[in-house]
Amino acid sequence: MAHRALPRWWGQATARSDRAVDESPGTGRVPAQARLGDVAVRLPEQTPVGGVVLLLPNGEAESERRPSAFSSASVLPLGRTLARAGRAEGLLVHRVRYRSRGWNGTEARLAADASWAAEEVVRRYGDVPVCLAGHGMGGRAALRAAGHPAVTSVLALAPWLPAEDPSAAPEPVAQLTGRLVLIVHGTNDRATDPELSYRLAARAKKTNRDVCRFEVHADGHGLRQYQDEVLALSADFVLGSLFTRRYARPVADALAAPPPLGLRMPLSAGFGRWR
């Protein structure tokens, strides 16, 4: 498979409908409240909202700066793929616009913004299933905010997790109980150790059988080398977890397999083309 040094969205302008909802006023000040942005894929008229995906962009460990436009744009291919794939079922996709880009220690600000977004979905659309889908620090936020009652599934792409510290409490997993969870991680990720997501998945699997994890051989933090396969895997999982569509065989096998098999499932080249 040919290596793509840059993702396909590189250099493309964000759609006008996204900017109109998503941009902060040009004051340079950090917004006091997180917000929801659209992904420029609309539902057919008279189609009720059947489920919602909340896209959680990457962030930083410590920062008071405003959210990164680059990180926000980087989740658009995933959002558009999911919105188109689930259009018939009434799947709506929103990007979460954080208050700032920093996790900021015990504040866990990105997770708090994800929880707010799930609550906002309930306010707007009522009792619909929600999937939290995040990349990098957004993946950590998705995993941490999974305890919200509206959340039924979590998709964490290359989740940024802190290095394990024997003197500190481990990253929590109790909130994942009762949720369907998919973690996808490149084996050559230099931004966050893929072993950390494996260990978190292994702990979560002890109390929740509906956890699986795929490894993308030789791919990095951006998961760009096998972008098509990652998008197809994500769509398969999200539509299966929100609308009970039948999973592709590798996903079904990964969910059913005990550790370590179901947590080190290789993502095969061409996933999604043969289904």
PDB file of N, CA and C in Angstrom, residues 4-15 18 39 55 57-58 68-81 84 95 135 157 221-225 227-228 230-231:
ATOM      1  N   ARG A   4       0.971   7.652   2.262  1.00  0.00           N
ATOM      2  CA  ARG A   4       0.579   9.037   2.069  1.00  0.00           C
ATOM      3  C   ARG A   4       1.235   9.867   3.153  1.00  0.00           C
ATOM      4  N   ALA A   5       2.197  10.691   2.774  1.00  0.00           N
ATOM      5  CA  ALA A   5       2.918  11.484   3.762  1.00  0.00           C
ATOM      6  C   ALA A   5       1.999  12.477   4.462  1.00  0.00           C
ATOM      7  N   LEU A   6       0.970  12.969   3.749  1.00  0.00           N
ATOM      8  CA  LEU A   6       0.030  13.907   4.321  1.00  0.00           C
ATOM      9  C   LEU A   6      -1.378  13.420   4.064  1.00  0.00           C
ATOM     10  N   PRO A   7      -2.300  13.654   4.990  1.00  0.00           N
ATOM     11  CA  PRO A   7      -3.675  13.211   4.789  1.00  0.00           C
ATOM     12  C   PRO A   7      -4.334  13.981   3.664  1.00  0.00           C
ATOM     13  N   ARG A   8      -5.420  13.444   3.128  1.00  0.00           N
ATOM     14  CA  ARG A   8      -6.047  14.007   1.941  1.00  0.00           C
ATOM     15  C   ARG A   8      -6.654  15.381   2.162  1.00  0.00           C
ATOM     16  N   TRP A   9      -6.934  15.729   3.457  1.00  0.00           N
ATOM     17  CA  TRP A   9      -7.543  17.020   3.700  1.00  0.00           C
ATOM     18  C   TRP A   9      -6.526  18.147   3.749  1.00  0.00           C
ATOM     19  N   TRP A  10      -5.214  17.798   3.688  1.00  0.00           N
ATOM     20  CA  TRP A  10      -4.172  18.793   3.843  1.00  0.00           C
ATOM     21  C   TRP A  10      -4.303  19.891   2.791  1.00  0.00           C
ATOM     22  N   GLY A  11      -4.330  21.131   3.251  1.00  0.00           N
ATOM     23  CA  GLY A  11      -4.383  22.265   2.351  1.00  0.00           C
ATOM     24  C   GLY A  11      -5.774  22.629   1.895  1.00  0.00           C
ATOM     25  N   GLN A  12      -6.788  21.831   2.255  1.00  0.00           N
ATOM     26  CA  GLN A  12      -8.142  22.136   1.829  1.00  0.00           C
ATOM     27  C   GLN A  12      -8.801  23.075   2.832  1.00  0.00           C
ATOM     28  N   ALA A  13      -9.601  23.969   2.324  1.00  0.00           N
ATOM     29  CA  ALA A  13     -10.320  24.890   3.206  1.00  0.00           C
ATOM     30  C   ALA A  13     -11.461  24.165   3.881  1.00  0.00           C
ATOM     31  N   THR A  14     -11.739  24.542   5.123  1.00  0.00           N
ATOM     32  CA  THR A  14     -12.884  23.980   5.819  1.00  0.00           C
ATOM     33  C   THR A  14     -14.162  24.506   5.195  1.00  0.00           C
ATOM     34  N   ALA A  15     -15.184  23.646   5.107  1.00  0.00           N
ATOM     35  CA  ALA A  15     -16.440  24.038   4.489  1.00  0.00           C
ATOM     36  C   ALA A  15     -17.037  25.236   5.211  1.00  0.00           C
ATOM     37  N   ASP A  18     -19.141  24.662   8.265  1.00  0.00           N
ATOM     38  CA  ASP A  18     -18.416  24.333   9.483  1.00  0.00           C
ATOM     39  C   ASP A  18     -17.900  25.598  10.151  1.00  0.00           C
ATOM     40  N   VAL A  39     -20.626  19.070  10.570  1.00  0.00           N
ATOM     41  CA  VAL A  39     -19.636  18.434   9.701  1.00  0.00           C
ATOM     42  C   VAL A  39     -20.071  18.499   8.245  1.00  0.00           C
ATOM     43  N   LEU A  55     -17.250  14.222  17.765  1.00  0.00           N
ATOM     44  CA  LEU A  55     -15.842  14.165  17.391  1.00  0.00           C
ATOM     45  C   LEU A  55     -15.019  14.998  18.364  1.00  0.00           C
ATOM     46  N   PRO A  57     -11.339  16.359  18.918  1.00  0.00           N
ATOM     47  CA  PRO A  57     -10.010  16.536  18.315  1.00  0.00           C
ATOM     48  C   PRO A  57      -8.886  16.368  19.329  1.00  0.00           C
ATOM     49  N   ASN A  58      -7.681  16.312  18.802  1.00  0.00           N
ATOM     50  CA  ASN A  58      -6.487  16.223  19.632  1.00  0.00           C
ATOM     51  C   ASN A  58      -6.309  17.513  20.421  1.00  0.00           C
ATOM     52  N   SER A  68      -6.820  24.226  18.690  1.00  0.00           N
ATOM     53  CA  SER A  68      -6.072  24.251  17.439  1.00  0.00           C
ATOM     54  C   SER A  68      -7.000  24.026  16.248  1.00  0.00           C
ATOM     55  N   ALA A  69      -6.948  24.941  15.268  1.00  0.00           N
ATOM     56  CA  ALA A  69      -7.731  24.761  14.044  1.00  0.00           C
ATOM     57  C   ALA A  69      -7.240  23.550  13.268  1.00  0.00           C
ATOM     58  N   PHE A  70      -5.946  23.274  13.329  1.00  0.00           N
ATOM     59  CA  PHE A  70      -5.387  22.110  12.644  1.00  0.00           C
ATOM     60  C   PHE A  70      -5.971  20.819  13.208  1.00  0.00           C
ATOM     61  N   SER A  71      -5.994  20.681  14.543  1.00  0.00           N
ATOM     62  CA  SER A  71      -6.547  19.476  15.164  1.00  0.00           C
ATOM     63  C   SER A  71      -8.030  19.332  14.872  1.00  0.00           C
ATOM     64  N   SER A  72      -8.747  20.458  14.896  1.00  0.00           N
ATOM     65  CA  SER A  72     -10.174  20.416  14.601  1.00  0.00           C
ATOM     66  C   SER A  72     -10.422  19.947  13.174  1.00  0.00           C
ATOM     67  N   ALA A  73      -9.603  20.423  12.228  1.00  0.00           N
ATOM     68  CA  ALA A  73      -9.764  20.013  10.834  1.00  0.00           C
ATOM     69  C   ALA A  73      -9.386  18.550  10.621  1.00  0.00           C
ATOM     70  N   SER A  74      -8.473  18.036  11.448  1.00  0.00           N
ATOM     71  CA  SER A  74      -7.971  16.682  11.221  1.00  0.00           C
ATOM     72  C   SER A  74      -9.014  15.601  11.465  1.00  0.00           C
ATOM     73  N   VAL A  75     -10.093  15.917  12.199  1.00  0.00           N
ATOM     74  CA  VAL A  75     -11.125  14.909  12.436  1.00  0.00           C
ATOM     75  C   VAL A  75     -12.238  14.966  11.391  1.00  0.00           C
ATOM     76  N   LEU A  76     -12.163  15.909  10.461  1.00  0.00           N
ATOM     77  CA  LEU A  76     -13.219  16.032   9.458  1.00  0.00           C
ATOM     78  C   LEU A  76     -13.355  14.808   8.554  1.00  0.00           C
ATOM     79  N   PRO A  77     -12.253  14.198   8.066  1.00  0.00           N
ATOM     80  CA  PRO A  77     -12.439  12.997   7.239  1.00  0.00           C
ATOM     81  C   PRO A  77     -13.217  11.900   7.965  1.00  0.00           C
ATOM     82  N   LEU A  78     -12.917  11.695   9.249  1.00  0.00           N
ATOM     83  CA  LEU A  78     -13.659  10.703  10.034  1.00  0.00           C
ATOM     84  C   LEU A  78     -15.118  11.119  10.155  1.00  0.00           C
ATOM     85  N   GLY A  79     -15.352  12.379  10.479  1.00  0.00           N
ATOM     86  CA  GLY A  79     -16.731  12.838  10.650  1.00  0.00           C
ATOM     87  C   GLY A  79     -17.551  12.694   9.388  1.00  0.00           C
ATOM     88  N   ARG A  80     -16.994  13.073   8.265  1.00  0.00           N
ATOM     89  CA  ARG A  80     -17.732  12.980   7.009  1.00  0.00           C
ATOM     90  C   ARG A  80     -17.971  11.532   6.605  1.00  0.00           C
ATOM     91  N   THR A  81     -16.977  10.679   6.841  1.00  0.00           N
ATOM     92  CA  THR A  81     -17.151   9.254   6.547  1.00  0.00           C
ATOM     93  C   THR A  81     -18.298   8.671   7.362  1.00  0.00           C
ATOM     94  N   ARG A  84     -21.853  10.148   6.275  1.00  0.00           N
ATOM     95  CA  ARG A  84     -22.370   9.589   5.016  1.00  0.00           C
ATOM     96  C   ARG A  84     -22.792   8.129   5.200  1.00  0.00           C
ATOM     97  N   ARG A  95     -18.650  18.131  15.689  1.00  0.00           N
ATOM     98  CA  ARG A  95     -17.327  18.342  16.271  1.00  0.00           C
ATOM     99  C   ARG A  95     -17.477  19.127  17.567  1.00  0.00           C
ATOM    100  N   HIS A 135      -9.388  11.530  18.790  1.00  0.00           N
ATOM    101  CA  HIS A 135      -8.022  11.212  18.360  1.00  0.00           C
ATOM    102  C   HIS A 135      -7.029  11.855  19.322  1.00  0.00           C
ATOM    103  N   LEU A 157      -8.928   6.761  18.798  1.00  0.00           N
ATOM    104  CA  LEU A 157      -7.873   6.601  17.801  1.00  0.00           C
ATOM    105  C   LEU A 157      -6.568   7.153  18.364  1.00  0.00           C
ATOM    106  N   HIS A 221       1.243   8.281  14.729  1.00  0.00           N
ATOM    107  CA  HIS A 221       0.184   8.862  15.554  1.00  0.00           C
ATOM    108  C   HIS A 221      -1.004   9.339  14.723  1.00  0.00           C
ATOM    109  N   GLY A 222      -0.741   9.857  13.532  1.00  0.00           N
ATOM    110  CA  GLY A 222      -1.818  10.364  12.698  1.00  0.00           C
ATOM    111  C   GLY A 222      -2.603   9.302  11.967  1.00  0.00           C
ATOM    112  N   LEU A 223      -2.135   8.042  11.991  1.00  0.00           N
ATOM    113  CA  LEU A 223      -2.803   6.926  11.307  1.00  0.00           C
ATOM    114  C   LEU A 223      -3.085   7.272   9.835  1.00  0.00           C
ATOM    115  N   ARG A 224      -2.084   7.850   9.171  1.00  0.00           N
ATOM    116  CA  ARG A 224      -2.261   8.329   7.811  1.00  0.00           C
ATOM    117  C   ARG A 224      -1.906   7.284   6.760  1.00  0.00           C
ATOM    118  N   GLN A 225      -0.997   6.382   7.102  1.00  0.00           N
ATOM    119  CA  GLN A 225      -0.546   5.421   6.097  1.00  0.00           C
ATOM    120  C   GLN A 225      -1.675   4.494   5.666  1.00  0.00           C
ATOM    121  N   GLN A 227      -5.050   5.207   6.195  1.00  0.00           N
ATOM    122  CA  GLN A 227      -6.211   6.036   6.516  1.00  0.00           C
ATOM    123  C   GLN A 227      -7.515   5.418   6.031  1.00  0.00           C
ATOM    124  N   ASP A 228      -7.526   4.887   4.817  1.00  0.00           N
ATOM    125  CA  ASP A 228      -8.768   4.307   4.287  1.00  0.00           C
ATOM    126  C   ASP A 228      -9.255   3.154   5.162  1.00  0.00           C
ATOM    127  N   VAL A 230      -8.523   2.631   8.372  1.00  0.00           N
ATOM    128  CA  VAL A 230      -8.935   3.140   9.684  1.00  0.00           C
ATOM    129  C   VAL A 230     -10.332   3.748   9.604  1.00  0.00           C
ATOM    130  N   LEU A 231     -10.608   4.489   8.538  1.00  0.00           N
ATOM    131  CA  LEU A 231     -11.935   5.076   8.373  1.00  0.00           C
ATOM    132  C   LEU A 231     -12.997   3.991   8.199  1.00  0.00           C
TER     133      LEU A 231
END
